[in-house]
């Protein structure tokens, strides 16, 4: 099923040459609908976000950027940033991959309360930890645990474009069950 989803997603790829990237514009703010929640590992969930009307995302982003969420938790507004793990070539959605932390007020809320169909208040995109392929002929990416999310956005972007450079990924986790994106990484 996961492979079928990857193939289905691949059909929605926007063709963009590596040297052409979205312009950095003013921050967009609004609401996105949670289209799907899926488990990546026992402690990590992916939240697929879409425009409420099902159209393309109301903003563009660079691989490695993040979204700012405002969550209503216990009658308080809590703001938290989460890296976009999906590729900017997928114009109909973006994904946040979040580890549930025992002391993480926002991550616990996302895991325990947020479900498909919910609307989230978002400010997007932001961040300068980006790589589009025009900066170098090859790249070495080093990640630990959920820190793989901005790198996965970059890997997905570069592979969607058929980038000819070398991509080396060094990824460390505590146990095999903690390998986030395992099926997709095996396919790549």
mmCIF file of C-alpha atoms in Angstrom:
data_model
loop_
_atom_site.group_PDB
_atom_site.id
_atom_site.type_symbol
_atom_site.label_atom_id
_atom_site.label_comp_id
_atom_site.label_asym_id
_atom_site.label_seq_id
_atom_site.Cartn_x
_atom_site.Cartn_y
_atom_site.Cartn_z
ATOM 1 C CA UNK A 1 0.000 0.000 0.000
ATOM 2 C CA UNK A 2 2.858 2.372 0.852
ATOM 3 C CA UNK A 3 4.506 1.732 -2.540
ATOM 4 C CA UNK A 4 1.169 2.381 -4.315
ATOM 5 C CA UNK A 5 0.867 5.697 -2.437
ATOM 6 C CA UNK A 6 4.405 6.690 -3.466
ATOM 7 C CA UNK A 7 3.587 5.912 -7.098
ATOM 8 C CA UNK A 8 0.307 7.832 -6.843
ATOM 9 C CA UNK A 9 2.120 10.803 -5.316
ATOM 10 C CA UNK A 10 4.767 10.657 -8.048
ATOM 11 C CA UNK A 11 2.080 11.356 -10.651
ATOM 12 C CA UNK A 12 1.329 14.688 -8.933
ATOM 13 C CA UNK A 13 4.884 16.014 -9.235
ATOM 14 C CA UNK A 14 5.343 19.470 -10.665
ATOM 15 C CA UNK A 15 8.191 19.591 -13.170
ATOM 16 C CA UNK A 16 10.636 22.289 -12.071
ATOM 17 C CA UNK A 17 14.271 22.518 -13.203
ATOM 18 C CA UNK A 18 16.696 22.382 -10.230
ATOM 19 C CA UNK A 19 17.862 25.970 -10.809
ATOM 20 C CA UNK A 20 14.301 27.335 -10.622
ATOM 21 C CA UNK A 21 12.958 27.634 -7.100
ATOM 22 C CA UNK A 22 9.973 29.457 -5.621
ATOM 23 C CA UNK A 23 10.592 33.084 -4.827
ATOM 24 C CA UNK A 24 10.808 33.922 -1.158
ATOM 25 C CA UNK A 25 7.686 35.902 -0.485
ATOM 26 C CA UNK A 26 5.914 37.310 2.522
ATOM 27 C CA UNK A 27 4.743 34.730 5.017
ATOM 28 C CA UNK A 28 1.379 33.216 4.209
ATOM 29 C CA UNK A 29 -1.071 32.591 7.045
ATOM 30 C CA UNK A 30 -4.348 30.750 7.085
ATOM 31 C CA UNK A 31 -5.816 27.327 7.700
ATOM 32 C CA UNK A 32 -4.899 23.951 6.260
ATOM 33 C CA UNK A 33 -6.937 20.748 6.537
ATOM 34 C CA UNK A 34 -5.382 17.581 7.919
ATOM 35 C CA UNK A 35 -5.975 15.175 5.039
ATOM 36 C CA UNK A 36 -4.288 12.141 6.565
ATOM 37 C CA UNK A 37 -2.465 11.040 9.704
ATOM 38 C CA UNK A 38 -0.154 8.038 9.409
ATOM 39 C CA UNK A 39 2.327 6.293 11.670
ATOM 40 C CA UNK A 40 5.964 6.344 10.546
ATOM 41 C CA UNK A 41 7.279 4.642 13.703
ATOM 42 C CA UNK A 42 5.672 3.870 17.074
ATOM 43 C CA UNK A 43 6.527 7.424 18.246
ATOM 44 C CA UNK A 44 6.431 9.385 14.969
ATOM 45 C CA UNK A 45 3.402 10.406 12.917
ATOM 46 C CA UNK A 46 3.105 12.131 9.553
ATOM 47 C CA UNK A 47 0.401 14.771 9.137
ATOM 48 C CA UNK A 48 -0.545 15.471 5.512
ATOM 49 C CA UNK A 49 -1.926 19.007 5.141
ATOM 50 C CA UNK A 50 -3.958 20.345 2.212
ATOM 51 C CA UNK A 51 -5.880 23.462 1.291
ATOM 52 C CA UNK A 52 -9.375 23.213 2.817
ATOM 53 C CA UNK A 53 -10.983 23.261 -0.650
ATOM 54 C CA UNK A 54 -8.652 20.555 -2.002
ATOM 55 C CA UNK A 55 -6.869 22.893 -4.408
ATOM 56 C CA UNK A 56 -3.106 23.421 -4.577
ATOM 57 C CA UNK A 57 -1.331 24.748 -1.499
ATOM 58 C CA UNK A 58 -1.796 28.497 -1.022
ATOM 59 C CA UNK A 59 1.990 28.993 -0.737
ATOM 60 C CA UNK A 60 5.237 27.700 -2.185
ATOM 61 C CA UNK A 61 8.224 26.567 -0.132
ATOM 62 C CA UNK A 62 11.815 25.477 -0.499
ATOM 63 C CA UNK A 63 13.024 22.002 0.524
ATOM 64 C CA UNK A 64 14.050 22.243 4.180
ATOM 65 C CA UNK A 65 11.689 25.016 5.298
ATOM 66 C CA UNK A 66 9.179 24.786 8.140
ATOM 67 C CA UNK A 67 5.614 25.751 9.061
ATOM 68 C CA UNK A 68 4.527 27.527 12.240
ATOM 69 C CA UNK A 69 1.404 26.039 13.799
ATOM 70 C CA UNK A 70 -0.842 27.738 16.332
ATOM 71 C CA UNK A 71 -2.621 25.103 18.377
ATOM 72 C CA UNK A 72 -5.437 25.632 20.890
ATOM 73 C CA UNK A 73 -4.354 23.547 23.900
ATOM 74 C CA UNK A 74 -6.115 23.829 27.256
ATOM 75 C CA UNK A 75 -7.687 27.173 26.283
ATOM 76 C CA UNK A 76 -4.263 28.603 25.377
ATOM 77 C CA UNK A 77 -2.705 29.332 22.026
ATOM 78 C CA UNK A 78 0.553 27.442 21.620
ATOM 79 C CA UNK A 79 2.872 28.186 18.708
ATOM 80 C CA UNK A 80 5.286 25.548 17.460
ATOM 81 C CA UNK A 81 7.445 25.127 14.332
ATOM 82 C CA UNK A 82 7.606 21.848 12.407
ATOM 83 C CA UNK A 83 9.742 21.119 9.370
ATOM 84 C CA UNK A 84 8.026 20.249 6.121
ATOM 85 C CA UNK A 85 9.131 16.723 5.180
ATOM 86 C CA UNK A 86 7.494 16.622 1.753
ATOM 87 C CA UNK A 87 8.887 17.952 -1.502
ATOM 88 C CA UNK A 88 7.917 21.366 -2.905
ATOM 89 C CA UNK A 89 7.193 19.544 -6.169
ATOM 90 C CA UNK A 90 4.021 18.157 -4.570
ATOM 91 C CA UNK A 91 1.811 21.213 -4.951
ATOM 92 C CA UNK A 92 -1.385 19.689 -3.541
ATOM 93 C CA UNK A 93 -0.075 18.911 -0.044
ATOM 94 C CA UNK A 94 2.727 19.191 2.480
ATOM 95 C CA UNK A 95 3.623 16.851 5.293
ATOM 96 C CA UNK A 96 4.845 17.399 8.816
ATOM 97 C CA UNK A 97 6.502 14.470 10.567
ATOM 98 C CA UNK A 98 6.310 14.820 14.342
ATOM 99 C CA UNK A 99 7.785 12.734 17.154
ATOM 100 C CA UNK A 100 5.593 12.419 20.247
ATOM 101 C CA UNK A 101 7.709 13.681 23.132
ATOM 102 C CA UNK A 102 6.681 12.821 26.697
ATOM 103 C CA UNK A 103 7.209 16.440 27.765
ATOM 104 C CA UNK A 104 6.209 17.950 24.425
ATOM 105 C CA UNK A 105 2.978 19.853 24.948
ATOM 106 C CA UNK A 106 2.403 20.426 21.213
ATOM 107 C CA UNK A 107 3.619 17.048 19.950
ATOM 108 C CA UNK A 108 1.385 15.219 22.445
ATOM 109 C CA UNK A 109 -1.567 17.344 21.308
ATOM 110 C CA UNK A 110 -0.894 16.575 17.646
ATOM 111 C CA UNK A 111 -0.602 12.834 18.328
ATOM 112 C CA UNK A 112 -3.471 12.538 20.810
ATOM 113 C CA UNK A 113 -6.043 15.023 19.487
ATOM 114 C CA UNK A 114 -5.508 16.017 15.839
ATOM 115 C CA UNK A 115 -7.257 13.794 13.273
ATOM 116 C CA UNK A 116 -7.972 13.788 9.546
ATOM 117 C CA UNK A 117 -10.484 16.518 8.718
ATOM 118 C CA UNK A 118 -9.279 18.930 11.409
ATOM 119 C CA UNK A 119 -8.222 22.450 10.436
ATOM 120 C CA UNK A 120 -4.906 23.860 11.672
ATOM 121 C CA UNK A 121 -3.842 27.507 11.868
ATOM 122 C CA UNK A 122 -0.610 27.855 9.926
ATOM 123 C CA UNK A 123 1.980 30.484 9.095
ATOM 124 C CA UNK A 124 4.221 29.323 6.281
ATOM 125 C CA UNK A 125 6.855 28.938 4.983
ATOM 126 C CA UNK A 126 10.020 30.032 6.752
ATOM 127 C CA UNK A 127 13.604 28.962 7.295
ATOM 128 C CA UNK A 128 16.931 29.108 5.492
ATOM 129 C CA UNK A 129 18.106 25.498 5.921
ATOM 130 C CA UNK A 130 17.416 24.743 2.282
ATOM 131 C CA UNK A 131 19.084 22.931 -0.610
ATOM 132 C CA UNK A 132 17.745 22.966 -4.163
ATOM 133 C CA UNK A 133 20.592 21.347 -6.075
ATOM 134 C CA UNK A 134 21.895 24.570 -7.586
ATOM 135 C CA UNK A 135 24.276 25.153 -4.650
ATOM 136 C CA UNK A 136 26.594 22.154 -5.249
ATOM 137 C CA UNK A 137 27.211 19.137 -7.481
ATOM 138 C CA UNK A 138 26.650 16.687 -4.615
ATOM 139 C CA UNK A 139 25.496 16.652 -1.023
ATOM 140 C CA UNK A 140 26.139 14.751 2.204
ATOM 141 C CA UNK A 141 23.176 14.831 4.593
ATOM 142 C CA UNK A 142 23.609 13.846 8.255
ATOM 143 C CA UNK A 143 20.600 13.315 10.518
ATOM 144 C CA UNK A 144 19.605 11.767 13.806
ATOM 145 C CA UNK A 145 16.065 10.641 14.608
ATOM 146 C CA UNK A 146 13.287 13.050 13.635
ATOM 147 C CA UNK A 147 15.978 15.492 12.484
ATOM 148 C CA UNK A 148 15.718 13.740 9.141
ATOM 149 C CA UNK A 149 12.579 15.707 8.197
ATOM 150 C CA UNK A 150 14.199 18.723 6.452
ATOM 151 C CA UNK A 151 16.683 16.393 4.776
ATOM 152 C CA UNK A 152 13.877 14.150 3.554
ATOM 153 C CA UNK A 153 12.236 17.170 1.936
ATOM 154 C CA UNK A 154 15.506 17.840 0.148
ATOM 155 C CA UNK A 155 16.002 14.193 -0.898
ATOM 156 C CA UNK A 156 12.418 13.963 -2.182
ATOM 157 C CA UNK A 157 12.806 17.221 -4.104
ATOM 158 C CA UNK A 158 16.096 16.228 -5.707
ATOM 159 C CA UNK A 159 14.869 12.755 -6.686
ATOM 160 C CA UNK A 160 11.571 14.135 -8.021
ATOM 161 C CA UNK A 161 13.621 16.348 -10.332
ATOM 162 C CA UNK A 162 16.040 13.610 -11.340
ATOM 163 C CA UNK A 163 18.910 15.727 -10.013
ATOM 164 C CA UNK A 164 22.156 14.285 -11.414
ATOM 165 C CA UNK A 165 24.277 14.985 -8.308
ATOM 166 C CA UNK A 166 25.315 12.478 -5.672
ATOM 167 C CA UNK A 167 23.211 12.289 -2.520
ATOM 168 C CA UNK A 168 24.755 10.616 0.533
ATOM 169 C CA UNK A 169 22.586 10.212 3.620
ATOM 170 C CA UNK A 170 23.989 9.306 7.030
ATOM 171 C CA UNK A 171 21.053 8.607 9.360
ATOM 172 C CA UNK A 172 21.341 7.485 12.979
ATOM 173 C CA UNK A 173 18.558 6.094 15.163
ATOM 174 C CA UNK A 174 18.474 4.170 18.445
ATOM 175 C CA UNK A 175 16.842 1.003 17.071
ATOM 176 C CA UNK A 176 15.633 -0.337 13.724
ATOM 177 C CA UNK A 177 12.023 0.367 14.679
ATOM 178 C CA UNK A 178 12.956 4.071 14.921
ATOM 179 C CA UNK A 179 13.883 4.392 11.225
ATOM 180 C CA UNK A 180 11.593 7.130 9.953
ATOM 181 C CA UNK A 181 10.671 6.881 6.238
ATOM 182 C CA UNK A 182 12.158 3.371 6.162
ATOM 183 C CA UNK A 183 10.079 2.032 3.247
ATOM 184 C CA UNK A 184 10.680 5.078 1.110
ATOM 185 C CA UNK A 185 14.392 5.163 1.879
ATOM 186 C CA UNK A 186 14.621 1.462 0.953
ATOM 187 C CA UNK A 187 12.945 2.245 -2.391
ATOM 188 C CA UNK A 188 15.282 5.150 -3.051
#
